[in-house]
Amino acid sequence: MESVIDRMRVAPGDRVRLGSIATDDTFGWEKKAALRDLEKIKARLDLLQHRMFAEDRRSVLLVLQAMDAAGKDGTIRSILSGLNPAGVSVAPFGVPGGPEAEHDYLWRVHAQAPSKGRIVVFNRSHYEDVLVVRVKALAPKRVWARRYEHIREFEDLLSDEGTTVVKCFLHVSKEVQRERLQERIDDPEKRWKFRHGDLDDRALWPAYTRAYAEALSLTSTPHAPWYVVPADRNWVRNVAVARILLHHLERLDPQLPDPEEGIEGLVVE
Ligand code: AMP
Ligand code: MG
């Protein structure tokens, strides 16, 4: 399994070419068995999260980035259901407004970073500030071009201070995005998710692909690696992200705190 995780990881300094990374890989997994594994992975995640919460020293930040309809919401729902809500939360990042827009772009992001013992999942993140901002020219190049370095330093800071930073790019094909956007339009239960702007973003697919490739290339570091997760199949995507998260929690190996002296063997009358 290590090898699959290694295959998804962007090595520091690698130049990512998204066009040559499959969006429909299954890693040789078989769906039924993989979904059974997912339940085991989630049980293990729950145990390790419980220990990390008890340890109360370190934390995990999982960043999810993707084109529309790649399944950020579905991934979150799949991998976090079953964890103790006291120890996990999700922070979504939309168009900055109010005080967010009045500060530097990392201000709102840092405020949502996990506290000790917690797992936080970012649904979009500070990476939007080198993605949508770049693609739609919301800021001039001299402004966004400096941000890759800020981001590396920011994530180093988090890592130095006890937060494991893990970043997943959910890699979906343009054709599967088309199907899913169409489904959002056609299915009344999903229609609320669709916005006309989604088609504008879809039209900018090549520019987004270039911006993603550069962001992944410039910001995958030993302490905050990027993983490119094939996302054409929901089940592969969910199992892959769960495995990546588990891999990092296993590496953290959180320890339960020592109980007070003299508790073992006590009998409660
Ligand atoms: P959704 O995730 O579908 O709710 O959409 C959130 C929207 O907010 C997306 O269109 C993002 O591109 C946009 N967004 C997120 N962060 C930023 C940012 N820093 N600047 C501009 N737009 C952003
Ligand atoms: Mg959307």
PDB file of C-alpha atoms and ligand atoms in Angstrom:
ATOM      1  CA  MET A   1       0.000   0.000   0.000  1.00  0.00           C
ATOM      2  CA  GLU A   2       2.944   2.264   0.702  1.00  0.00           C
ATOM      3  CA  SER A   3       3.760   2.016  -2.973  1.00  0.00           C
ATOM      4  CA  VAL A   4       0.345   3.336  -4.056  1.00  0.00           C
ATOM      5  CA  ILE A   5       0.705   6.239  -1.655  1.00  0.00           C
ATOM      6  CA  ASP A   6       4.216   6.881  -2.964  1.00  0.00           C
ATOM      7  CA  ARG A   7       2.890   6.854  -6.514  1.00  0.00           C
ATOM      8  CA  MET A   8       0.324   9.524  -5.697  1.00  0.00           C
ATOM      9  CA  ARG A   9       2.802  11.715  -3.814  1.00  0.00           C
ATOM     10  CA  VAL A  10       4.434  14.610  -5.657  1.00  0.00           C
ATOM     11  CA  ALA A  11       8.137  14.462  -4.839  1.00  0.00           C
ATOM     12  CA  PRO A  12       9.595  17.842  -3.822  1.00  0.00           C
ATOM     13  CA  GLY A  13      10.949  19.590  -6.888  1.00  0.00           C
ATOM     14  CA  ASP A  14       9.041  17.366  -9.343  1.00  0.00           C
ATOM     15  CA  ARG A  15       7.480  19.071 -12.329  1.00  0.00           C
ATOM     16  CA  VAL A  16       3.926  17.813 -12.349  1.00  0.00           C
ATOM     17  CA  ARG A  17       2.358  17.106 -15.746  1.00  0.00           C
ATOM     18  CA  LEU A  18      -1.291  16.460 -15.004  1.00  0.00           C
ATOM     19  CA  GLY A  19      -1.970  15.389 -18.581  1.00  0.00           C
ATOM     20  CA  SER A  20       0.164  12.307 -18.059  1.00  0.00           C
ATOM     21  CA  ILE A  21      -1.393  11.277 -14.728  1.00  0.00           C
ATOM     22  CA  ALA A  22      -4.461   9.036 -15.096  1.00  0.00           C
ATOM     23  CA  THR A  23      -7.735  10.249 -13.622  1.00  0.00           C
ATOM     24  CA  ASP A  24      -9.314   6.765 -13.787  1.00  0.00           C
ATOM     25  CA  ASP A  25      -6.624   4.661 -12.127  1.00  0.00           C
ATOM     26  CA  THR A  26      -7.873   1.925  -9.782  1.00  0.00           C
ATOM     27  CA  PHE A  27      -4.438   0.822  -8.561  1.00  0.00           C
ATOM     28  CA  GLY A  28      -5.576  -2.719  -9.238  1.00  0.00           C
ATOM     29  CA  TRP A  29      -8.139  -2.468  -6.446  1.00  0.00           C
ATOM     30  CA  GLU A  30     -11.435  -4.293  -6.734  1.00  0.00           C
ATOM     31  CA  LYS A  31     -14.406  -2.178  -5.704  1.00  0.00           C
ATOM     32  CA  LYS A  32     -16.091  -4.506  -3.217  1.00  0.00           C
ATOM     33  CA  ALA A  33     -12.890  -5.387  -1.412  1.00  0.00           C
ATOM     34  CA  ALA A  34     -11.726  -1.772  -1.436  1.00  0.00           C
ATOM     35  CA  LEU A  35     -14.977  -0.622   0.168  1.00  0.00           C
ATOM     36  CA  ARG A  36     -14.617  -3.310   2.838  1.00  0.00           C
ATOM     37  CA  ASP A  37     -11.089  -2.018   3.428  1.00  0.00           C
ATOM     38  CA  LEU A  38     -12.452   1.505   3.697  1.00  0.00           C
ATOM     39  CA  GLU A  39     -14.482   0.472   6.749  1.00  0.00           C
ATOM     40  CA  LYS A  40     -11.333  -0.928   8.371  1.00  0.00           C
ATOM     41  CA  ILE A  41      -9.365   2.188   7.486  1.00  0.00           C
ATOM     42  CA  LYS A  42     -12.063   4.337   9.059  1.00  0.00           C
ATOM     43  CA  ALA A  43     -12.058   2.281  12.248  1.00  0.00           C
ATOM     44  CA  ARG A  44      -8.302   2.767  12.446  1.00  0.00           C
ATOM     45  CA  LEU A  45      -8.643   6.498  11.720  1.00  0.00           C
ATOM     46  CA  ASP A  46     -11.150   6.729  14.559  1.00  0.00           C
ATOM     47  CA  LEU A  47      -8.774   5.027  16.986  1.00  0.00           C
ATOM     48  CA  LEU A  48      -5.799   7.196  16.021  1.00  0.00           C
ATOM     49  CA  GLN A  49      -7.862  10.360  16.098  1.00  0.00           C
ATOM     50  CA  HIS A  50      -9.022   9.395  19.583  1.00  0.00           C
ATOM     51  CA  ARG A  51      -5.405   8.985  20.671  1.00  0.00           C
ATOM     52  CA  MET A  52      -4.315  12.237  19.068  1.00  0.00           C
ATOM     53  CA  PHE A  53      -7.162  14.023  20.831  1.00  0.00           C
ATOM     54  CA  ALA A  54      -6.094  12.500  24.163  1.00  0.00           C
ATOM     55  CA  GLU A  55      -2.436  13.299  23.501  1.00  0.00           C
ATOM     56  CA  ASP A  56      -3.431  16.917  22.883  1.00  0.00           C
ATOM     57  CA  ARG A  57      -0.072  17.928  21.402  1.00  0.00           C
ATOM     58  CA  ARG A  58      -0.275  17.603  17.646  1.00  0.00           C
ATOM     59  CA  SER A  59      -2.814  18.050  14.872  1.00  0.00           C
ATOM     60  CA  VAL A  60      -3.523  17.244  11.240  1.00  0.00           C
ATOM     61  CA  LEU A  61      -4.552  19.546   8.412  1.00  0.00           C
ATOM     62  CA  LEU A  62      -5.934  17.884   5.292  1.00  0.00           C
ATOM     63  CA  VAL A  63      -6.219  20.266   2.342  1.00  0.00           C
ATOM     64  CA  LEU A  64      -8.579  19.299  -0.486  1.00  0.00           C
ATOM     65  CA  GLN A  65      -8.340  21.087  -3.805  1.00  0.00           C
ATOM     66  CA  ALA A  66      -9.986  20.195  -7.088  1.00  0.00           C
ATOM     67  CA  MET A  67     -11.877  21.393 -10.107  1.00  0.00           C
ATOM     68  CA  ASP A  68     -15.662  21.640  -9.658  1.00  0.00           C
ATOM     69  CA  ALA A  69     -17.497  18.344  -9.248  1.00  0.00           C
ATOM     70  CA  ALA A  70     -14.334  16.341  -8.586  1.00  0.00           C
ATOM     71  CA  GLY A  71     -15.884  15.365  -5.269  1.00  0.00           C
ATOM     72  CA  LYS A  72     -14.432  17.374  -2.416  1.00  0.00           C
ATOM     73  CA  ASP A  73     -17.740  17.255  -0.537  1.00  0.00           C
ATOM     74  CA  GLY A  74     -18.233  13.551  -1.189  1.00  0.00           C
ATOM     75  CA  THR A  75     -14.727  12.756  -0.002  1.00  0.00           C
ATOM     76  CA  ILE A  76     -15.259  14.671   3.220  1.00  0.00           C
ATOM     77  CA  ARG A  77     -18.549  12.922   3.846  1.00  0.00           C
ATOM     78  CA  SER A  78     -17.062   9.527   3.157  1.00  0.00           C
ATOM     79  CA  ILE A  79     -13.878   9.709   5.189  1.00  0.00           C
ATOM     80  CA  LEU A  80     -15.014  11.773   8.161  1.00  0.00           C
ATOM     81  CA  SER A  81     -18.279   9.980   8.849  1.00  0.00           C
ATOM     82  CA  GLY A  82     -17.516   7.642  11.698  1.00  0.00           C
ATOM     83  CA  LEU A  83     -14.960   9.920  13.324  1.00  0.00           C
ATOM     84  CA  ASN A  84     -15.753  11.634  16.600  1.00  0.00           C
ATOM     85  CA  PRO A  85     -17.170  15.076  15.707  1.00  0.00           C
ATOM     86  CA  ALA A  86     -15.485  16.510  18.802  1.00  0.00           C
ATOM     87  CA  GLY A  87     -12.119  16.061  17.153  1.00  0.00           C
ATOM     88  CA  VAL A  88     -12.743  16.917  13.500  1.00  0.00           C
ATOM     89  CA  SER A  89     -14.024  19.880  11.581  1.00  0.00           C
ATOM     90  CA  VAL A  90     -14.325  21.138   8.042  1.00  0.00           C
ATOM     91  CA  ALA A  91     -13.392  24.642   6.949  1.00  0.00           C
ATOM     92  CA  PRO A  92     -14.723  25.723   3.550  1.00  0.00           C
ATOM     93  CA  PHE A  93     -13.181  28.683   1.759  1.00  0.00           C
ATOM     94  CA  GLY A  94     -15.282  30.699  -0.659  1.00  0.00           C
ATOM     95  CA  VAL A  95     -14.831  34.118  -2.208  1.00  0.00           C
ATOM     96  CA  PRO A  96     -13.279  36.256   0.541  1.00  0.00           C
ATOM     97  CA  GLY A  97     -15.697  38.819   1.914  1.00  0.00           C
ATOM     98  CA  GLY A  98     -15.860  41.392   4.714  1.00  0.00           C
ATOM     99  CA  PRO A  99     -12.846  41.259   7.026  1.00  0.00           C
ATOM    100  CA  GLU A 100     -11.333  38.380   5.011  1.00  0.00           C
ATOM    101  CA  ALA A 101     -10.977  40.640   2.006  1.00  0.00           C
ATOM    102  CA  GLU A 102      -9.494  43.372   4.218  1.00  0.00           C
ATOM    103  CA  HIS A 103      -6.548  41.207   5.295  1.00  0.00           C
ATOM    104  CA  ASP A 104      -3.735  39.290   3.644  1.00  0.00           C
ATOM    105  CA  TYR A 105      -4.887  36.046   2.049  1.00  0.00           C
ATOM    106  CA  LEU A 106      -3.439  33.786   4.745  1.00  0.00           C
ATOM    107  CA  TRP A 107      -5.215  35.545   7.595  1.00  0.00           C
ATOM    108  CA  ARG A 108      -8.501  33.670   7.324  1.00  0.00           C
ATOM    109  CA  VAL A 109      -6.678  30.438   6.599  1.00  0.00           C
ATOM    110  CA  HIS A 110      -4.380  30.520   9.609  1.00  0.00           C
ATOM    111  CA  ALA A 111      -7.380  31.201  11.832  1.00  0.00           C
ATOM    112  CA  GLN A 112      -8.915  27.870  10.752  1.00  0.00           C
ATOM    113  CA  ALA A 113      -5.768  25.787  11.239  1.00  0.00           C
ATOM    114  CA  PRO A 114      -6.349  22.886  13.636  1.00  0.00           C
ATOM    115  CA  SER A 115      -5.829  23.266  17.362  1.00  0.00           C
ATOM    116  CA  LYS A 116      -3.908  20.569  19.232  1.00  0.00           C
ATOM    117  CA  GLY A 117      -5.468  17.138  19.016  1.00  0.00           C
ATOM    118  CA  ARG A 118      -7.736  18.018  16.095  1.00  0.00           C
ATOM    119  CA  ILE A 119      -8.112  17.114  12.451  1.00  0.00           C
ATOM    120  CA  VAL A 120      -9.283  19.926  10.186  1.00  0.00           C
ATOM    121  CA  VAL A 121     -10.177  19.432   6.541  1.00  0.00           C
ATOM    122  CA  PHE A 122      -9.925  22.458   4.258  1.00  0.00           C
ATOM    123  CA  ASN A 123     -12.541  22.400   1.494  1.00  0.00           C
ATOM    124  CA  ARG A 124     -10.548  24.703  -0.809  1.00  0.00           C
ATOM    125  CA  SER A 125      -7.825  26.712   0.849  1.00  0.00           C
ATOM    126  CA  HIS A 126      -5.085  29.310   0.479  1.00  0.00           C
ATOM    127  CA  TYR A 127      -4.307  27.557  -2.820  1.00  0.00           C
ATOM    128  CA  GLU A 128      -7.255  29.388  -4.368  1.00  0.00           C
ATOM    129  CA  ASP A 129      -5.034  32.449  -4.078  1.00  0.00           C
ATOM    130  CA  VAL A 130      -2.686  30.991  -6.699  1.00  0.00           C
ATOM    131  CA  LEU A 131      -5.451  29.232  -8.679  1.00  0.00           C
ATOM    132  CA  VAL A 132      -8.668  31.179  -9.248  1.00  0.00           C
ATOM    133  CA  VAL A 133      -6.823  34.422  -8.489  1.00  0.00           C
ATOM    134  CA  ARG A 134      -4.208  33.610 -11.129  1.00  0.00           C
ATOM    135  CA  VAL A 135      -6.552  32.168 -13.754  1.00  0.00           C
ATOM    136  CA  LYS A 136      -9.075  34.976 -13.506  1.00  0.00           C
ATOM    137  CA  ALA A 137      -6.426  37.658 -12.972  1.00  0.00           C
ATOM    138  CA  LEU A 138      -8.021  38.799  -9.707  1.00  0.00           C
ATOM    139  CA  ALA A 139      -4.580  40.063  -8.743  1.00  0.00           C
ATOM    140  CA  PRO A 140      -1.585  40.957 -10.914  1.00  0.00           C
ATOM    141  CA  LYS A 141       1.126  38.373 -11.516  1.00  0.00           C
ATOM    142  CA  ARG A 142       3.657  40.196  -9.329  1.00  0.00           C
ATOM    143  CA  VAL A 143       1.235  39.652  -6.424  1.00  0.00           C
ATOM    144  CA  TRP A 144       0.291  35.991  -6.882  1.00  0.00           C
ATOM    145  CA  ALA A 145       3.759  34.926  -8.077  1.00  0.00           C
ATOM    146  CA  ARG A 146       5.209  35.628  -4.630  1.00  0.00           C
ATOM    147  CA  ARG A 147       2.619  33.510  -2.903  1.00  0.00           C
ATOM    148  CA  TYR A 148       4.174  30.107  -3.612  1.00  0.00           C
ATOM    149  CA  GLU A 149       7.002  31.043  -1.311  1.00  0.00           C
ATOM    150  CA  HIS A 150       4.648  32.438   1.347  1.00  0.00           C
ATOM    151  CA  ILE A 151       2.698  29.215   1.207  1.00  0.00           C
ATOM    152  CA  ARG A 152       5.770  26.997   1.583  1.00  0.00           C
ATOM    153  CA  GLU A 153       6.883  29.065   4.560  1.00  0.00           C
ATOM    154  CA  PHE A 154       3.421  29.109   6.100  1.00  0.00           C
ATOM    155  CA  GLU A 155       3.097  25.347   5.854  1.00  0.00           C
ATOM    156  CA  ASP A 156       6.628  24.939   7.263  1.00  0.00           C
ATOM    157  CA  LEU A 157       5.546  27.040  10.214  1.00  0.00           C
ATOM    158  CA  LEU A 158       2.491  24.869  10.806  1.00  0.00           C
ATOM    159  CA  SER A 159       4.599  21.748  10.531  1.00  0.00           C
ATOM    160  CA  ASP A 160       7.310  23.070  12.885  1.00  0.00           C
ATOM    161  CA  GLU A 161       4.621  23.853  15.434  1.00  0.00           C
ATOM    162  CA  GLY A 162       3.075  20.392  15.414  1.00  0.00           C
ATOM    163  CA  THR A 163       0.587  20.303  12.550  1.00  0.00           C
ATOM    164  CA  THR A 164       0.958  17.589   9.950  1.00  0.00           C
ATOM    165  CA  VAL A 165      -0.027  19.116   6.624  1.00  0.00           C
ATOM    166  CA  VAL A 166      -1.354  16.758   3.948  1.00  0.00           C
ATOM    167  CA  LYS A 167      -2.690  17.999   0.624  1.00  0.00           C
ATOM    168  CA  CYS A 168      -4.800  16.111  -1.891  1.00  0.00           C
ATOM    169  CA  PHE A 169      -5.582  17.240  -5.409  1.00  0.00           C
ATOM    170  CA  LEU A 170      -8.621  15.316  -6.629  1.00  0.00           C
ATOM    171  CA  HIS A 171      -7.760  14.727 -10.262  1.00  0.00           C
ATOM    172  CA  VAL A 172     -10.873  14.413 -12.427  1.00  0.00           C
ATOM    173  CA  SER A 173     -11.140  14.277 -16.220  1.00  0.00           C
ATOM    174  CA  LYS A 174     -12.919  16.938 -18.207  1.00  0.00           C
ATOM    175  CA  GLU A 175     -15.387  14.340 -19.485  1.00  0.00           C
ATOM    176  CA  VAL A 176     -16.329  13.114 -16.002  1.00  0.00           C
ATOM    177  CA  GLN A 177     -16.726  16.721 -14.885  1.00  0.00           C
ATOM    178  CA  ARG A 178     -19.104  17.214 -17.809  1.00  0.00           C
ATOM    179  CA  GLU A 179     -21.204  14.240 -16.717  1.00  0.00           C
ATOM    180  CA  ARG A 180     -21.332  15.388 -13.115  1.00  0.00           C
ATOM    181  CA  LEU A 181     -22.191  18.992 -13.943  1.00  0.00           C
ATOM    182  CA  GLN A 182     -24.963  17.727 -16.225  1.00  0.00           C
ATOM    183  CA  GLU A 183     -26.216  15.546 -13.378  1.00  0.00           C
ATOM    184  CA  ARG A 184     -26.294  18.595 -11.117  1.00  0.00           C
ATOM    185  CA  ILE A 185     -28.425  20.400 -13.646  1.00  0.00           C
ATOM    186  CA  ASP A 186     -30.763  17.444 -14.225  1.00  0.00           C
ATOM    187  CA  ASP A 187     -31.176  16.195 -10.642  1.00  0.00           C
ATOM    188  CA  PRO A 188     -33.343  18.517  -8.502  1.00  0.00           C
ATOM    189  CA  GLU A 189     -31.568  17.238  -5.351  1.00  0.00           C
ATOM    190  CA  LYS A 190     -28.232  18.425  -6.755  1.00  0.00           C
ATOM    191  CA  ARG A 191     -29.302  21.534  -8.645  1.00  0.00           C
ATOM    192  CA  TRP A 192     -28.530  23.872  -5.745  1.00  0.00           C
ATOM    193  CA  LYS A 193     -24.856  23.096  -6.208  1.00  0.00           C
ATOM    194  CA  PHE A 194     -24.750  24.312  -9.775  1.00  0.00           C
ATOM    195  CA  ARG A 195     -23.952  27.886 -10.662  1.00  0.00           C
ATOM    196  CA  HIS A 196     -23.629  29.448 -14.100  1.00  0.00           C
ATOM    197  CA  GLY A 197     -20.091  30.389 -13.097  1.00  0.00           C
ATOM    198  CA  ASP A 198     -19.201  26.683 -13.066  1.00  0.00           C
ATOM    199  CA  LEU A 199     -19.379  26.763 -16.864  1.00  0.00           C
ATOM    200  CA  ASP A 200     -17.061  29.775 -16.983  1.00  0.00           C
ATOM    201  CA  ASP A 201     -14.555  27.852 -14.875  1.00  0.00           C
ATOM    202  CA  ARG A 202     -14.967  24.798 -17.098  1.00  0.00           C
ATOM    203  CA  ALA A 203     -14.175  26.930 -20.141  1.00  0.00           C
ATOM    204  CA  LEU A 204     -10.929  27.876 -18.400  1.00  0.00           C
ATOM    205  CA  TRP A 205      -9.960  24.206 -17.926  1.00  0.00           C
ATOM    206  CA  PRO A 206      -6.539  24.474 -19.648  1.00  0.00           C
ATOM    207  CA  ALA A 207      -5.565  27.551 -17.647  1.00  0.00           C
ATOM    208  CA  TYR A 208      -6.662  25.894 -14.393  1.00  0.00           C
ATOM    209  CA  THR A 209      -4.726  22.767 -15.314  1.00  0.00           C
ATOM    210  CA  ARG A 210      -1.571  24.842 -15.818  1.00  0.00           C
ATOM    211  CA  ALA A 211      -2.128  26.734 -12.572  1.00  0.00           C
ATOM    212  CA  TYR A 212      -2.683  23.477 -10.644  1.00  0.00           C
ATOM    213  CA  ALA A 213       0.391  21.850 -12.168  1.00  0.00           C
ATOM    214  CA  GLU A 214       2.524  24.794 -11.156  1.00  0.00           C
ATOM    215  CA  ALA A 215       1.067  25.021  -7.649  1.00  0.00           C
ATOM    216  CA  LEU A 216       1.618  21.305  -7.052  1.00  0.00           C
ATOM    217  CA  SER A 217       5.150  21.509  -8.436  1.00  0.00           C
ATOM    218  CA  LEU A 218       6.164  24.528  -6.384  1.00  0.00           C
ATOM    219  CA  THR A 219       4.588  23.638  -3.042  1.00  0.00           C
ATOM    220  CA  SER A 220       5.018  19.907  -2.521  1.00  0.00           C
ATOM    221  CA  THR A 221       7.560  19.772   0.295  1.00  0.00           C
ATOM    222  CA  PRO A 222       8.765  17.026   2.643  1.00  0.00           C
ATOM    223  CA  HIS A 223       6.641  18.503   5.445  1.00  0.00           C
ATOM    224  CA  ALA A 224       3.580  19.320   3.362  1.00  0.00           C
ATOM    225  CA  PRO A 225       3.355  16.904   0.435  1.00  0.00           C
ATOM    226  CA  TRP A 226       0.814  16.984  -2.350  1.00  0.00           C
ATOM    227  CA  TYR A 227      -0.930  13.833  -3.504  1.00  0.00           C
ATOM    228  CA  VAL A 228      -2.595  13.564  -6.907  1.00  0.00           C
ATOM    229  CA  VAL A 229      -5.644  11.363  -6.325  1.00  0.00           C
ATOM    230  CA  PRO A 230      -7.470   9.845  -9.304  1.00  0.00           C
ATOM    231  CA  ALA A 231     -11.048  11.073  -8.935  1.00  0.00           C
ATOM    232  CA  ASP A 232     -13.046   9.755 -11.884  1.00  0.00           C
ATOM    233  CA  ARG A 233     -14.334   6.952  -9.653  1.00  0.00           C
ATOM    234  CA  ASN A 234     -15.760   8.061  -6.326  1.00  0.00           C
ATOM    235  CA  TRP A 235     -14.836   4.866  -4.536  1.00  0.00           C
ATOM    236  CA  VAL A 236     -11.180   4.997  -5.645  1.00  0.00           C
ATOM    237  CA  ARG A 237     -10.977   8.638  -4.631  1.00  0.00           C
ATOM    238  CA  ASN A 238     -12.492   7.992  -1.187  1.00  0.00           C
ATOM    239  CA  VAL A 239     -10.351   4.958  -0.436  1.00  0.00           C
ATOM    240  CA  ALA A 240      -7.219   6.723  -1.656  1.00  0.00           C
ATOM    241  CA  VAL A 241      -7.732   9.846   0.465  1.00  0.00           C
ATOM    242  CA  ALA A 242      -8.636   7.746   3.518  1.00  0.00           C
ATOM    243  CA  ARG A 243      -5.438   5.740   3.049  1.00  0.00           C
ATOM    244  CA  ILE A 244      -3.322   8.870   2.700  1.00  0.00           C
ATOM    245  CA  LEU A 245      -4.801  10.327   5.877  1.00  0.00           C
ATOM    246  CA  LEU A 246      -4.287   7.037   7.711  1.00  0.00           C
ATOM    247  CA  HIS A 247      -0.684   6.833   6.507  1.00  0.00           C
ATOM    248  CA  HIS A 248       0.072  10.202   8.069  1.00  0.00           C
ATOM    249  CA  LEU A 249      -1.752   9.464  11.315  1.00  0.00           C
ATOM    250  CA  GLU A 250       0.122   6.160  11.615  1.00  0.00           C
ATOM    251  CA  ARG A 251       3.369   8.032  11.137  1.00  0.00           C
ATOM    252  CA  LEU A 252       2.393  10.478  13.873  1.00  0.00           C
ATOM    253  CA  ASP A 253       1.773   7.537  16.167  1.00  0.00           C
ATOM    254  CA  PRO A 254      -0.102   9.593  18.795  1.00  0.00           C
ATOM    255  CA  GLN A 255       0.322   8.367  22.356  1.00  0.00           C
ATOM    256  CA  LEU A 256      -2.248   8.274  25.127  1.00  0.00           C
ATOM    257  CA  PRO A 257      -1.115  10.397  28.067  1.00  0.00           C
ATOM    258  CA  ASP A 258       0.092   8.560  31.169  1.00  0.00           C
ATOM    259  CA  PRO A 259      -2.729   8.160  33.673  1.00  0.00           C
ATOM    260  CA  GLU A 260      -2.297   9.449  37.210  1.00  0.00           C
ATOM    261  CA  GLU A 261      -0.264   7.210  39.505  1.00  0.00           C
ATOM    262  CA  GLY A 262      -2.079   4.414  41.246  1.00  0.00           C
ATOM    263  CA  ILE A 263      -5.159   4.143  39.023  1.00  0.00           C
ATOM    264  CA  GLU A 264      -4.457   0.704  37.619  1.00  0.00           C
ATOM    265  CA  GLY A 265      -6.186  -1.954  39.667  1.00  0.00           C
ATOM    266  CA  LEU A 266      -8.351   0.532  41.587  1.00  0.00           C
ATOM    267  CA  VAL A 267     -11.794  -0.863  42.343  1.00  0.00           C
ATOM    268  CA  VAL A 268     -14.705   1.562  42.298  1.00  0.00           C
ATOM    269  CA  GLU A 269     -17.027   0.789  45.220  1.00  0.00           C
TER     270      GLU A 269
HETATM  271  P1  AMP B   1     -17.762  26.237  -3.680  1.00  0.00           P
HETATM  272  O1  AMP B   1     -16.550  25.521  -3.157  1.00  0.00           O
HETATM  273  O2  AMP B   1     -18.415  25.530  -4.820  1.00  0.00           O
HETATM  274  O3  AMP B   1     -18.701  26.634  -2.602  1.00  0.00           O
HETATM  275  O4  AMP B   1     -17.257  27.599  -4.346  1.00  0.00           O
HETATM  276  C1  AMP B   1     -16.444  28.480  -3.675  1.00  0.00           C
HETATM  277  C2  AMP B   1     -15.988  29.506  -4.685  1.00  0.00           C
HETATM  278  O5  AMP B   1     -15.151  30.434  -4.009  1.00  0.00           O
HETATM  279  C3  AMP B   1     -15.183  28.918  -5.812  1.00  0.00           C
HETATM  280  O6  AMP B   1     -15.653  29.406  -7.036  1.00  0.00           O
HETATM  281  C4  AMP B   1     -13.779  29.434  -5.546  1.00  0.00           C
HETATM  282  O7  AMP B   1     -13.023  29.621  -6.705  1.00  0.00           O
HETATM  283  C5  AMP B   1     -14.050  30.722  -4.827  1.00  0.00           C
HETATM  284  N1  AMP B   1     -12.911  31.130  -4.007  1.00  0.00           N
HETATM  285  C6  AMP B   1     -12.360  30.458  -2.970  1.00  0.00           C
HETATM  286  N2  AMP B   1     -11.294  31.116  -2.496  1.00  0.00           N
HETATM  287  C7  AMP B   1     -11.172  32.231  -3.243  1.00  0.00           C
HETATM  288  C8  AMP B   1     -10.247  33.313  -3.239  1.00  0.00           C
HETATM  289  N3  AMP B   1      -9.244  33.373  -2.345  1.00  0.00           N
HETATM  290  N4  AMP B   1     -10.419  34.282  -4.147  1.00  0.00           N
HETATM  291  C9  AMP B   1     -11.426  34.231  -5.041  1.00  0.00           C
HETATM  292  N5  AMP B   1     -12.326  33.243  -5.095  1.00  0.00           N
HETATM  293  C10 AMP B   1     -12.198  32.253  -4.214  1.00  0.00           C
HETATM  294 MG    MG B   2     -19.081  24.972  -6.664  1.00  0.00          MG
END
